Amino acid sequence: MKKQTLVLATHDDQLARRWHALGEGWTLVRANRFDALPAGATLALIDAALPDLPAFTHPAWAKLSPTLRMVFASSQPNDPEGLAAINAGCSGYCHAFASAEHLSQVLNVVAAGELWVGRSILARLLRAVESRTAPPAAPAWAGPLTEREREVAQRAALGEANADIAAALAITERTVKSHLTSVFEKLGVNDRLQLALRVHGIK
Amino acid sequence: MKKQTLVLATHDDQLARRWHALGEGWTLVRANRFDALPAGATLALIDAALPDLPAFTHPAWAKLSPTLRMVFASSQPNDPEGLAAINAGCSGYCHAFASAEHLSQVLNVVAAGELWVGRSILARLLRAVESRTAPPAAPAWAGPLTEREREVAQRAALGEANADIAAALAITERTVKSHLTSVFEKLGVNDRLQLALRVHGIK
DNA sequence: CGGCGCATCGTACTCAAGGACAGTATCCGG
DNA sequence: CCGGATACTGTCCTTGAGTACGATGCGCCG
């Protein structure tokens, strides 16, 4: 297997020496600045402390990400920064002073085209989706509601007028209002807008 | 480095032979059933097609996960199953017939205490949080709105009454209505509920 | 059987929302 | 200097939403 070129992008000589320790398996190239990333490179380990590092929202990241697989290394990793890095197009996020074994593993994974994020971030991601993949199975808001009330609430929460709901369910507008009154009371809200926010998980 | 024991849990002999190919680096042990997982094992590759596999919600998973690092291997991987597996306590999720190199990588990562999920699931996770962390950064809905209109729209979308918004912004309720009228017109909606759905990314 | 929950429908009332029509003041760029 | 955008305010009016105070019919369970 031919050695792949790995760009070590850091301004910190000490860190650079440390990173050079993971020498086997890679053709190492040093870059002192973000601007100095070699054009043809395909894999880079990027120090969060680089002086000229652009903000994650800067288009430079989007420009690089399609061709360059970037691992963002922070000396003080934290979840928000990690998420931002991944969102910016980085393929990995880890501790800058991690062990050579760990860094190698991260780089191997990323070089293989996968993404790497740590336990902590993954756990946070899972928690985030959990709360939005679970609802469809068990609509938490519909706890004490009856079947009919749920139908009406669902439609009201999507912005349908009472008259439309009545027509759709083949009942009177009066009945729709009746159901909604029950729904409001049971869910402890005052109007259909509050209901909508509740149903859709806002507030 | 002492070889770690890896349990290959599958009922499928063909798959078992295939998995035995990743022999180096592990002490391989075969298990034919979920019930037959060795008590002291610390790492297991589990076939999704196991006949006696309990549902992910079954307590058996929670009982195993603290001591046993499980990689769930499906012959037809899909995101929902992957998410369920991770939520059930598995440390990894991958394709059952993936290459030996790929499986080794997954197992190494998991053995190191990290979690492994594929690009696809990770991307889905990112999208899920993106939509709840990004909005503050780039409110797409506020395209043609003026600064003041945005403030009013934001509050209205959270269910505040016109009078409350007026009080909060130290203006007249009439002015709030005026701004909202502009907002409705610009966003092509009819009332504050539609506005709320738009602002919060529903519809 | 009698109570209870659920779904349905009626009339009447109050009120916030939103639109119609209009006016004043500021600031900025051609 | 004037047109245009923005912010702010006013009055009048219509309408939908929500509530109050009812009523009827049905199925279920003790």
Short mmCIF file of C-alpha atoms (C1' of nucleotides) in Angstrom, two decimals:
data_model
loop_
_atom_site.label_atom_id
_atom_site.label_comp_id
_atom_site.label_asym_id
_atom_site.label_seq_id
_atom_site.Cartn_x
_atom_site.Cartn_y
_atom_site.Cartn_z
CA MET A 1 0.00 0.00 0.00
CA LYS A 2 1.51 3.29 -1.13
CA LYS A 3 2.08 5.84 1.59
CA GLN A 4 -0.44 8.64 1.61
CA THR A 5 0.64 12.22 2.14
CA LEU A 6 -0.47 13.66 5.46
CA VAL A 7 -0.21 17.39 6.02
CA LEU A 8 0.53 18.44 9.58
CA ALA A 9 -0.81 21.96 9.90
CA THR A 10 0.41 23.61 13.04
CA HIS A 11 2.35 26.69 14.03
CA ASP A 12 3.53 24.99 17.21
CA ASP A 13 6.96 23.36 16.78
CA GLN A 14 6.55 21.23 19.86
CA LEU A 15 3.26 19.86 18.63
CA ALA A 16 4.79 19.32 15.20
CA ARG A 17 7.56 17.20 16.71
CA ARG A 18 4.99 15.21 18.62
CA TRP A 19 2.94 14.65 15.50
CA HIS A 20 6.02 13.55 13.56
CA ALA A 21 6.16 10.61 15.94
CA LEU A 22 3.33 8.96 14.06
CA GLY A 23 5.66 8.79 11.09
CA GLU A 24 5.23 5.21 9.87
CA GLY A 25 2.56 4.78 7.29
CA TRP A 26 2.43 8.38 6.14
CA THR A 27 4.48 10.76 4.04
CA LEU A 28 4.54 13.71 6.40
CA VAL A 29 4.48 17.30 5.25
CA ARG A 30 4.55 20.28 7.56
CA ALA A 31 2.45 23.42 7.04
CA ASN A 32 2.81 26.47 9.26
CA ARG A 33 -0.31 28.25 8.21
CA PHE A 34 -3.80 27.46 7.06
CA ASP A 35 -3.12 29.36 3.86
CA ALA A 36 -0.08 27.20 3.24
CA LEU A 37 -1.97 23.90 2.94
CA PRO A 38 -0.59 22.20 -0.18
CA ALA A 39 -3.03 22.33 -3.07
CA GLY A 40 -3.03 18.65 -3.98
CA ALA A 41 -3.15 17.23 -0.46
CA THR A 42 -5.87 14.76 0.42
CA LEU A 43 -5.38 14.37 4.17
CA ALA A 44 -4.55 16.97 6.79
CA LEU A 45 -4.29 17.18 10.54
CA ILE A 46 -5.14 20.73 11.52
CA ASP A 47 -4.21 22.40 14.79
CA ALA A 48 -7.00 24.49 16.31
CA ALA A 49 -4.36 26.96 17.45
CA LEU A 50 -3.26 27.92 13.94
CA PRO A 51 -2.93 31.71 13.91
CA ASP A 52 -4.68 32.34 10.61
CA LEU A 53 -7.46 29.81 11.06
CA PRO A 54 -10.68 31.14 9.46
CA ALA A 55 -14.02 30.88 11.22
CA PHE A 56 -15.90 27.64 10.57
CA THR A 57 -18.50 29.59 8.67
CA HIS A 58 -15.87 30.95 6.30
CA PRO A 59 -16.21 29.63 2.73
CA ALA A 60 -12.58 28.49 2.76
CA TRP A 61 -13.66 25.39 4.67
CA ALA A 62 -16.35 24.52 2.19
CA LYS A 63 -13.84 24.98 -0.60
CA LEU A 64 -11.35 22.55 0.93
CA SER A 65 -13.68 19.88 2.24
CA PRO A 66 -14.59 18.23 -1.07
CA THR A 67 -11.01 17.25 -1.88
CA LEU A 68 -9.17 17.42 1.44
CA ARG A 69 -10.01 15.16 4.36
CA MET A 70 -9.38 17.24 7.43
CA VAL A 71 -8.95 16.15 11.01
CA PHE A 72 -9.37 19.05 13.39
CA ALA A 73 -7.22 18.75 16.50
CA SER A 74 -7.93 20.90 19.51
CA SER A 75 -5.83 21.06 22.65
CA GLN A 76 -9.01 21.66 24.60
CA PRO A 77 -11.68 19.68 22.80
CA ASN A 78 -15.28 20.42 23.52
CA ASP A 79 -18.53 19.34 21.96
CA PRO A 80 -19.67 22.62 20.39
CA GLU A 81 -16.31 23.13 18.70
CA GLY A 82 -16.36 19.54 17.50
CA LEU A 83 -19.82 19.87 16.04
CA ALA A 84 -18.82 23.10 14.35
CA ALA A 85 -15.73 21.48 12.88
CA ILE A 86 -17.69 18.53 11.51
CA ASN A 87 -20.33 20.86 10.14
CA ALA A 88 -17.59 22.90 8.49
CA GLY A 89 -16.59 19.83 6.53
CA CYS A 90 -13.91 18.29 8.70
CA SER A 91 -13.90 14.50 8.71
CA GLY A 92 -12.59 14.14 12.22
CA TYR A 93 -12.21 15.89 15.52
CA CYS A 94 -9.87 14.87 18.31
CA HIS A 95 -7.43 15.96 20.96
CA ALA A 96 -4.28 17.56 19.59
CA PHE A 97 -2.06 15.87 22.16
CA ALA A 98 -3.68 12.46 21.92
CA SER A 99 -1.41 9.43 21.82
CA ALA A 100 0.20 8.40 18.56
CA GLU A 101 -1.90 5.23 18.57
CA HIS A 102 -5.08 7.20 18.94
CA LEU A 103 -4.15 9.74 16.29
CA SER A 104 -3.20 6.95 13.91
CA GLN A 105 -6.53 5.32 14.43
CA VAL A 106 -8.37 8.55 13.78
CA LEU A 107 -6.34 9.25 10.66
CA ASN A 108 -6.80 5.71 9.35
CA VAL A 109 -10.52 5.95 9.78
CA VAL A 110 -10.69 9.31 8.10
CA ALA A 111 -8.37 8.24 5.29
CA ALA A 112 -10.77 5.37 4.65
CA GLY A 113 -13.49 7.90 3.96
CA GLU A 114 -15.29 7.62 7.25
CA LEU A 115 -15.92 10.29 9.84
CA TRP A 116 -14.48 10.33 13.32
CA VAL A 117 -16.00 12.00 16.34
CA GLY A 118 -15.40 11.14 19.95
CA ARG A 119 -17.69 9.39 22.38
CA SER A 120 -18.81 12.60 23.97
CA ILE A 121 -19.99 14.23 20.76
CA LEU A 122 -21.61 11.06 19.54
CA ALA A 123 -23.48 10.72 22.78
CA ARG A 124 -24.70 14.27 22.41
CA LEU A 125 -25.79 13.60 18.85
CA LEU A 126 -27.66 10.52 19.91
CA ARG A 127 -29.42 12.39 22.64
CA ALA A 128 -30.41 15.03 20.12
CA VAL A 129 -31.94 12.61 17.64
CA GLU A 130 -33.43 10.42 20.30
CA SER A 131 -35.76 13.24 21.18
CA ARG A 132 -36.85 13.60 17.61
CA THR A 133 -36.96 10.01 16.42
CA ALA A 134 -38.82 8.74 19.46
CA PRO A 135 -41.86 11.06 19.14
CA PRO A 136 -43.22 9.50 15.93
CA ALA A 137 -43.41 6.18 17.75
CA ALA A 138 -44.95 7.64 20.90
CA PRO A 139 -46.31 11.18 20.52
CA ALA A 140 -45.62 12.40 24.03
CA TRP A 141 -48.02 15.33 23.71
CA ALA A 142 -50.96 13.02 23.01
CA GLY A 143 -50.84 11.48 26.43
CA PRO A 144 -54.33 11.98 27.86
CA LEU A 145 -55.97 12.80 24.54
CA THR A 146 -58.63 10.64 22.97
CA GLU A 147 -58.28 9.40 19.41
CA ARG A 148 -60.59 12.03 18.02
CA GLU A 149 -58.95 14.81 19.98
CA ARG A 150 -55.58 13.76 18.61
CA GLU A 151 -56.80 13.99 15.02
CA VAL A 152 -58.22 17.43 15.57
CA ALA A 153 -55.15 18.62 17.48
CA GLN A 154 -52.85 17.33 14.78
CA ARG A 155 -54.63 19.27 12.08
CA ALA A 156 -55.02 22.40 14.14
CA ALA A 157 -51.30 22.30 14.89
CA LEU A 158 -50.60 22.30 11.17
CA GLY A 159 -52.55 25.49 10.70
CA GLU A 160 -55.87 24.19 9.43
CA ALA A 161 -58.88 26.35 10.25
CA ASN A 162 -61.68 24.90 12.31
CA ALA A 163 -63.98 24.90 9.30
CA ASP A 164 -61.43 22.94 7.25
CA ILE A 165 -60.90 20.42 10.01
CA ALA A 166 -64.65 20.02 10.30
CA ALA A 167 -64.95 19.38 6.59
CA ALA A 168 -62.06 16.94 6.57
CA LEU A 169 -63.48 14.94 9.45
CA ALA A 170 -67.08 15.27 8.28
CA ILE A 171 -68.28 16.88 11.49
CA THR A 172 -69.50 20.32 12.52
CA GLU A 173 -67.22 23.24 13.24
CA ARG A 174 -68.88 23.34 16.61
CA THR A 175 -67.63 19.85 17.37
CA VAL A 176 -64.14 20.75 16.30
CA LYS A 177 -64.19 23.63 18.75
CA SER A 178 -65.47 21.29 21.41
CA HIS A 179 -62.61 18.86 20.87
CA LEU A 180 -60.09 21.65 20.81
CA THR A 181 -61.39 23.03 24.07
CA SER A 182 -60.75 19.63 25.64
CA VAL A 183 -57.32 19.48 24.06
CA PHE A 184 -56.35 22.92 25.35
CA GLU A 185 -57.52 22.03 28.81
CA LYS A 186 -55.71 18.67 28.87
CA LEU A 187 -52.46 20.02 27.52
CA GLY A 188 -52.61 23.19 29.56
CA VAL A 189 -52.37 25.59 26.62
CA ASN A 190 -54.48 28.59 25.67
CA ASP A 191 -54.70 28.59 21.90
CA ARG A 192 -53.82 26.65 18.78
CA LEU A 193 -50.48 28.36 18.38
CA GLN A 194 -49.31 27.12 21.77
CA LEU A 195 -50.71 23.75 20.78
CA ALA A 196 -48.68 23.79 17.58
CA LEU A 197 -45.48 24.62 19.44
CA ARG A 198 -46.17 21.78 21.83
CA VAL A 199 -47.04 19.28 19.15
CA HIS A 200 -43.95 20.11 17.13
CA GLY A 201 -41.60 19.96 20.04
CA ILE A 202 -40.89 23.67 20.38
CA LYS A 203 -41.25 24.80 23.99
CA MET B 1 -0.06 -6.46 23.23
CA LYS B 2 -2.00 -9.48 24.43
CA LYS B 3 -4.67 -10.73 22.08
CA GLN B 4 -8.18 -9.79 23.09
CA THR B 5 -10.99 -12.29 22.87
CA LEU B 6 -13.54 -11.50 20.18
CA VAL B 7 -16.84 -13.33 20.16
CA LEU B 8 -18.33 -13.95 16.73
CA ALA B 9 -22.05 -14.30 17.30
CA THR B 10 -23.76 -15.69 14.24
CA HIS B 11 -25.88 -18.65 13.31
CA ASP B 12 -24.70 -18.44 9.72
CA ASP B 13 -21.75 -20.74 9.03
CA GLN B 14 -20.81 -18.97 5.85
CA LEU B 15 -20.66 -15.64 7.63
CA ALA B 16 -18.69 -17.24 10.47
CA ARG B 17 -16.07 -18.49 8.01
CA ARG B 18 -15.87 -15.04 6.51
CA TRP B 19 -15.44 -13.44 9.88
CA HIS B 20 -12.74 -15.92 10.83
CA ALA B 21 -10.68 -14.36 8.08
CA LEU B 22 -9.94 -11.39 10.30
CA GLY B 23 -8.11 -13.79 12.57
CA GLU B 24 -4.86 -11.96 13.30
CA GLY B 25 -4.94 -9.81 16.37
CA TRP B 26 -7.88 -11.52 18.02
CA THR B 27 -8.60 -14.70 19.88
CA LEU B 28 -11.72 -15.76 18.07
CA VAL B 29 -14.61 -17.53 19.74
CA ARG B 30 -17.77 -18.63 17.98
CA ALA B 31 -21.25 -18.28 19.48
CA ASN B 32 -24.33 -19.66 17.75
CA ARG B 33 -26.94 -17.88 19.77
CA PHE B 34 -27.41 -14.65 21.60
CA ASP B 35 -27.98 -16.58 24.79
CA ALA B 36 -24.70 -18.35 24.29
CA LEU B 37 -22.50 -15.25 24.56
CA PRO B 38 -19.65 -16.15 26.95
CA ALA B 39 -20.08 -14.48 30.33
CA GLY B 40 -16.64 -12.93 30.63
CA ALA B 41 -16.31 -11.67 27.06
CA THR B 42 -15.49 -8.01 26.48
CA LEU B 43 -15.89 -7.69 22.73
CA ALA B 44 -18.46 -9.22 20.42
CA LEU B 45 -19.46 -9.00 16.79
CA ILE B 46 -23.17 -9.74 16.61
CA ASP B 47 -25.04 -10.83 13.51
CA ALA B 48 -28.40 -9.12 13.05
CA ALA B 49 -29.76 -12.38 11.70
CA LEU B 50 -29.28 -14.30 14.95
CA PRO B 51 -32.47 -16.34 15.48
CA ASP B 52 -32.91 -15.59 19.17
CA LEU B 53 -31.98 -11.93 19.03
CA PRO B 54 -34.08 -9.93 21.51
CA ALA B 55 -35.67 -6.62 20.58
CA PHE B 56 -33.46 -3.59 21.15
CA THR B 57 -35.79 -2.49 23.89
CA HIS B 58 -35.30 -5.77 25.74
CA PRO B 59 -33.42 -5.39 29.04
CA ALA B 60 -30.92 -8.04 27.97
CA TRP B 61 -29.11 -5.38 25.92
CA ALA B 62 -28.85 -3.01 28.81
CA LYS B 63 -27.54 -5.83 30.97
CA LEU B 64 -24.75 -6.68 28.53
CA SER B 65 -23.68 -3.23 27.42
CA PRO B 66 -21.80 -2.16 30.56
CA THR B 67 -19.27 -4.98 30.33
CA LEU B 68 -19.46 -6.18 26.73
CA ARG B 69 -18.55 -3.99 23.79
CA MET B 70 -20.87 -5.02 21.02
CA VAL B 71 -20.61 -4.38 17.30
CA PHE B 72 -23.91 -4.99 15.58
CA ALA B 73 -23.52 -6.28 12.04
CA SER B 74 -26.44 -6.20 9.65
CA SER B 75 -26.47 -7.66 6.17
CA GLN B 76 -28.82 -4.88 5.15
CA PRO B 77 -27.71 -1.88 7.19
CA ASN B 78 -30.07 1.04 7.50
CA ASP B 79 -30.07 4.16 9.59
CA PRO B 80 -33.03 3.45 11.86
CA GLU B 81 -31.67 0.03 12.76
CA GLY B 82 -28.26 1.52 13.37
CA LEU B 83 -29.61 4.19 15.64
CA ALA B 84 -31.63 1.61 17.53
CA ALA B 85 -28.56 -0.58 17.95
CA ILE B 86 -26.46 2.28 19.29
CA ASN B 87 -29.26 3.33 21.59
CA ALA B 88 -29.50 -0.24 22.83
CA GLY B 89 -25.92 -0.01 23.99
CA CYS B 90 -23.98 -1.35 21.03
CA SER B 91 -20.66 0.36 20.45
CA GLY B 92 -20.66 -0.10 16.72
CA TYR B 93 -22.85 -0.75 13.72
CA CYS B 94 -21.66 -1.92 10.34
CA HIS B 95 -22.26 -4.16 7.37
CA ALA B 96 -22.02 -7.86 8.18
CA PHE B 97 -20.24 -8.63 4.92
CA ALA B 98 -17.87 -5.70 5.00
CA SER B 99 -14.24 -6.33 4.09
CA ALA B 100 -11.88 -7.73 6.68
CA GLU B 101 -9.98 -4.44 6.68
CA HIS B 102 -13.10 -2.50 7.39
CA LEU B 103 -14.28 -4.86 10.12
CA SER B 104 -10.85 -4.78 11.72
CA GLN B 105 -10.94 -1.03 11.79
CA VAL B 106 -14.38 -1.00 13.35
CA LEU B 107 -13.37 -3.55 15.96
CA ASN B 108 -10.15 -1.74 16.78
CA VAL B 109 -12.02 1.50 17.30
CA VAL B 110 -14.62 -0.16 19.47
CA ALA B 111 -12.02 -2.11 21.42
CA ALA B 112 -10.35 1.22 22.17
CA GLY B 113 -13.55 2.34 23.89
CA GLU B 114 -14.86 4.53 21.13
CA LEU B 115 -18.10 4.25 19.21
CA TRP B 116 -18.38 3.46 15.53
CA VAL B 117 -21.19 4.48 13.25
CA GLY B 118 -21.04 4.79 9.50
CA ARG B 119 -21.02 7.93 7.42
CA SER B 120 -24.69 7.65 6.66
CA ILE B 121 -25.86 7.53 10.25
CA LEU B 122 -23.41 10.18 11.31
CA ALA B 123 -24.62 12.42 8.53
CA ARG B 124 -28.18 11.89 9.67
CA LEU B 125 -27.20 12.72 13.23
CA LEU B 126 -25.47 15.86 12.09
CA ARG B 127 -28.44 16.93 10.06
CA ALA B 128 -30.64 16.39 13.07
CA VAL B 129 -28.61 18.65 15.33
CA GLU B 130 -27.76 21.06 12.56
CA SER B 131 -31.40 21.93 12.26
CA ARG B 132 -31.57 22.72 15.92
CA THR B 133 -28.22 24.44 16.34
CA ALA B 134 -27.89 26.16 12.98
CA PRO B 135 -31.08 28.28 12.91
CA PRO B 136 -29.76 30.83 15.40
CA ALA B 137 -26.78 31.33 13.12
CA ALA B 138 -28.64 31.58 9.81
CA PRO B 139 -32.40 32.11 10.00
CA ALA B 140 -33.32 31.21 6.45
CA TRP B 141 -36.88 32.43 6.86
CA ALA B 142 -35.79 35.98 7.60
CA GLY B 143 -34.69 36.62 4.07
CA PRO B 144 -36.42 39.81 2.97
CA LEU B 145 -37.42 40.92 6.47
CA THR B 146 -36.13 44.05 8.09
CA GLU B 147 -34.50 43.93 11.50
CA ARG B 148 -37.60 45.11 13.30
CA GLU B 149 -39.85 42.76 11.41
CA ARG B 150 -37.61 39.86 12.38
CA GLU B 151 -37.87 40.70 16.07
CA VAL B 152 -41.64 40.89 15.90
CA ALA B 153 -41.93 37.75 13.81
CA GLN B 154 -39.70 35.82 16.19
CA ARG B 155 -41.85 36.68 19.17
CA ALA B 156 -45.12 36.11 17.38
CA ALA B 157 -43.86 32.70 16.28
CA LEU B 158 -43.28 31.79 19.90
CA GLY B 159 -46.87 32.53 20.75
CA GLU B 160 -46.62 35.98 22.24
CA ALA B 161 -49.73 38.13 21.87
CA ASN B 162 -49.48 41.40 19.99
CA ALA B 163 -49.94 43.34 23.20
CA ASP B 164 -47.07 41.48 24.86
CA ILE B 165 -44.80 42.03 21.89
CA ALA B 166 -45.68 45.70 21.92
CA ALA B 167 -44.84 45.95 25.61
CA ALA B 168 -41.58 44.07 25.17
CA LEU B 169 -40.45 46.26 22.29
CA ALA B 170 -41.83 49.46 23.82
CA ILE B 171 -44.07 50.26 20.85
CA THR B 172 -47.80 50.28 20.20
CA GLU B 173 -49.84 47.20 19.50
CA ARG B 174 -50.85 48.93 16.30
CA THR B 175 -47.21 49.02 15.18
CA VAL B 176 -46.80 45.37 15.98
CA LYS B 177 -49.75 44.61 13.74
CA SER B 178 -48.24 46.79 11.07
CA HIS B 179 -44.96 44.89 11.16
CA LEU B 180 -46.74 41.56 11.19
CA THR B 181 -48.80 42.54 8.18
CA SER B 182 -45.54 43.20 6.33
CA VAL B 183 -44.10 39.92 7.55
CA PHE B 184 -47.13 37.94 6.44
CA GLU B 185 -47.02 39.55 3.05
CA LYS B 186 -43.29 39.00 2.58
CA LEU B 187 -43.36 35.39 3.69
CA GLY B 188 -46.57 34.60 1.91
CA VAL B 189 -48.46 33.39 4.97
CA ASN B 190 -51.87 34.31 6.32
CA ASP B 191 -51.57 34.28 10.08
CA ARG B 192 -49.16 33.88 12.97
CA LEU B 193 -49.62 30.14 13.15
CA GLN B 194 -48.41 29.69 9.59
CA LEU B 195 -45.61 32.07 10.48
CA ALA B 196 -44.66 29.93 13.47
CA LEU B 197 -44.58 26.78 11.36
CA ARG B 198 -42.36 28.54 8.87
CA VAL B 199 -40.04 30.00 11.45
CA HIS B 200 -39.61 26.69 13.22
CA GLY B 201 -39.01 24.73 10.08
CA ILE B 202 -42.29 22.84 9.96
CA LYS B 203 -43.82 23.00 6.50
"C1'" DC C 1 -80.09 -0.31 35.24
"C1'" DG C 2 -77.53 3.91 36.17
"C1'" DG C 3 -73.47 6.39 35.94
"C1'" DC C 4 -69.52 7.72 33.04
"C1'" DG C 5 -66.67 8.83 29.15
"C1'" DC C 6 -66.82 10.00 24.46
"C1'" DA C 7 -68.49 12.13 20.32
"C1'" DT C 8 -71.65 15.07 18.42
"C1'" DC C 9 -74.28 19.52 17.72
"C1'" DG C 10 -76.82 24.35 19.02
"C1'" DT C 11 -76.84 29.43 20.35
"C1'" DA C 12 -74.78 33.37 22.08
"C1'" DC C 13 -71.13 36.12 23.59
"C1'" DT C 14 -66.28 38.29 24.03
"C1'" DC C 15 -62.11 39.39 22.12
"C1'" DA C 16 -57.71 39.21 19.70
"C1'" DA C 17 -56.24 39.24 14.94
"C1'" DG C 18 -55.83 41.03 10.79
"C1'" DG C 19 -57.03 44.13 6.90
"C1'" DA C 20 -58.46 48.76 4.92
"C1'" DC C 21 -57.39 53.46 4.77
"C1'" DA C 22 -54.41 57.19 6.38
"C1'" DG C 23 -50.94 60.00 8.47
"C1'" DT C 24 -46.11 61.60 10.47
"C1'" DA C 25 -41.07 61.36 10.99
"C1'" DT C 26 -36.36 59.92 9.85
"C1'" DC C 27 -32.64 58.67 6.93
"C1'" DC C 28 -30.30 57.74 2.75
"C1'" DG C 29 -28.93 57.87 -1.98
"C1'" DG C 30 -29.49 59.67 -6.79
"C1'" DC D 1 -34.16 68.27 -3.13
"C1'" DC D 2 -37.02 64.53 -3.73
"C1'" DG D 3 -38.32 59.66 -4.00
"C1'" DG D 4 -38.14 55.48 -1.43
"C1'" DA D 5 -37.48 52.57 2.48
"C1'" DT D 6 -38.22 52.16 7.38
"C1'" DA D 7 -40.46 52.90 11.76
"C1'" DC D 8 -44.23 54.32 14.12
"C1'" DT D 9 -49.14 55.62 15.14
"C1'" DG D 10 -54.28 56.26 14.54
"C1'" DT D 11 -59.46 54.68 13.62
"C1'" DC D 12 -62.85 51.57 11.72
"C1'" DC D 13 -64.40 47.15 10.58
"C1'" DT D 14 -64.75 42.03 9.71
"C1'" DT D 15 -63.96 37.62 11.11
"C1'" DG D 16 -62.20 33.61 13.26
"C1'" DA D 17 -61.14 31.71 17.69
"C1'" DG D 18 -62.33 30.48 22.08
"C1'" DT D 19 -65.65 30.19 25.99
"C1'" DA D 20 -70.11 29.65 28.55
"C1'" DC D 21 -74.10 27.03 29.10
"C1'" DG D 22 -76.35 24.02 27.35
"C1'" DA D 23 -78.30 19.13 24.82
"C1'" DT D 24 -78.48 14.18 22.60
"C1'" DG D 25 -76.95 9.52 21.60
"C1'" DC D 26 -73.88 5.62 22.24
"C1'" DG D 27 -71.10 2.00 24.43
"C1'" DC D 28 -69.10 0.13 28.58
"C1'" DC D 29 -68.84 -1.47 33.28
"C1'" DG D 30 -70.02 -2.34 38.09
#
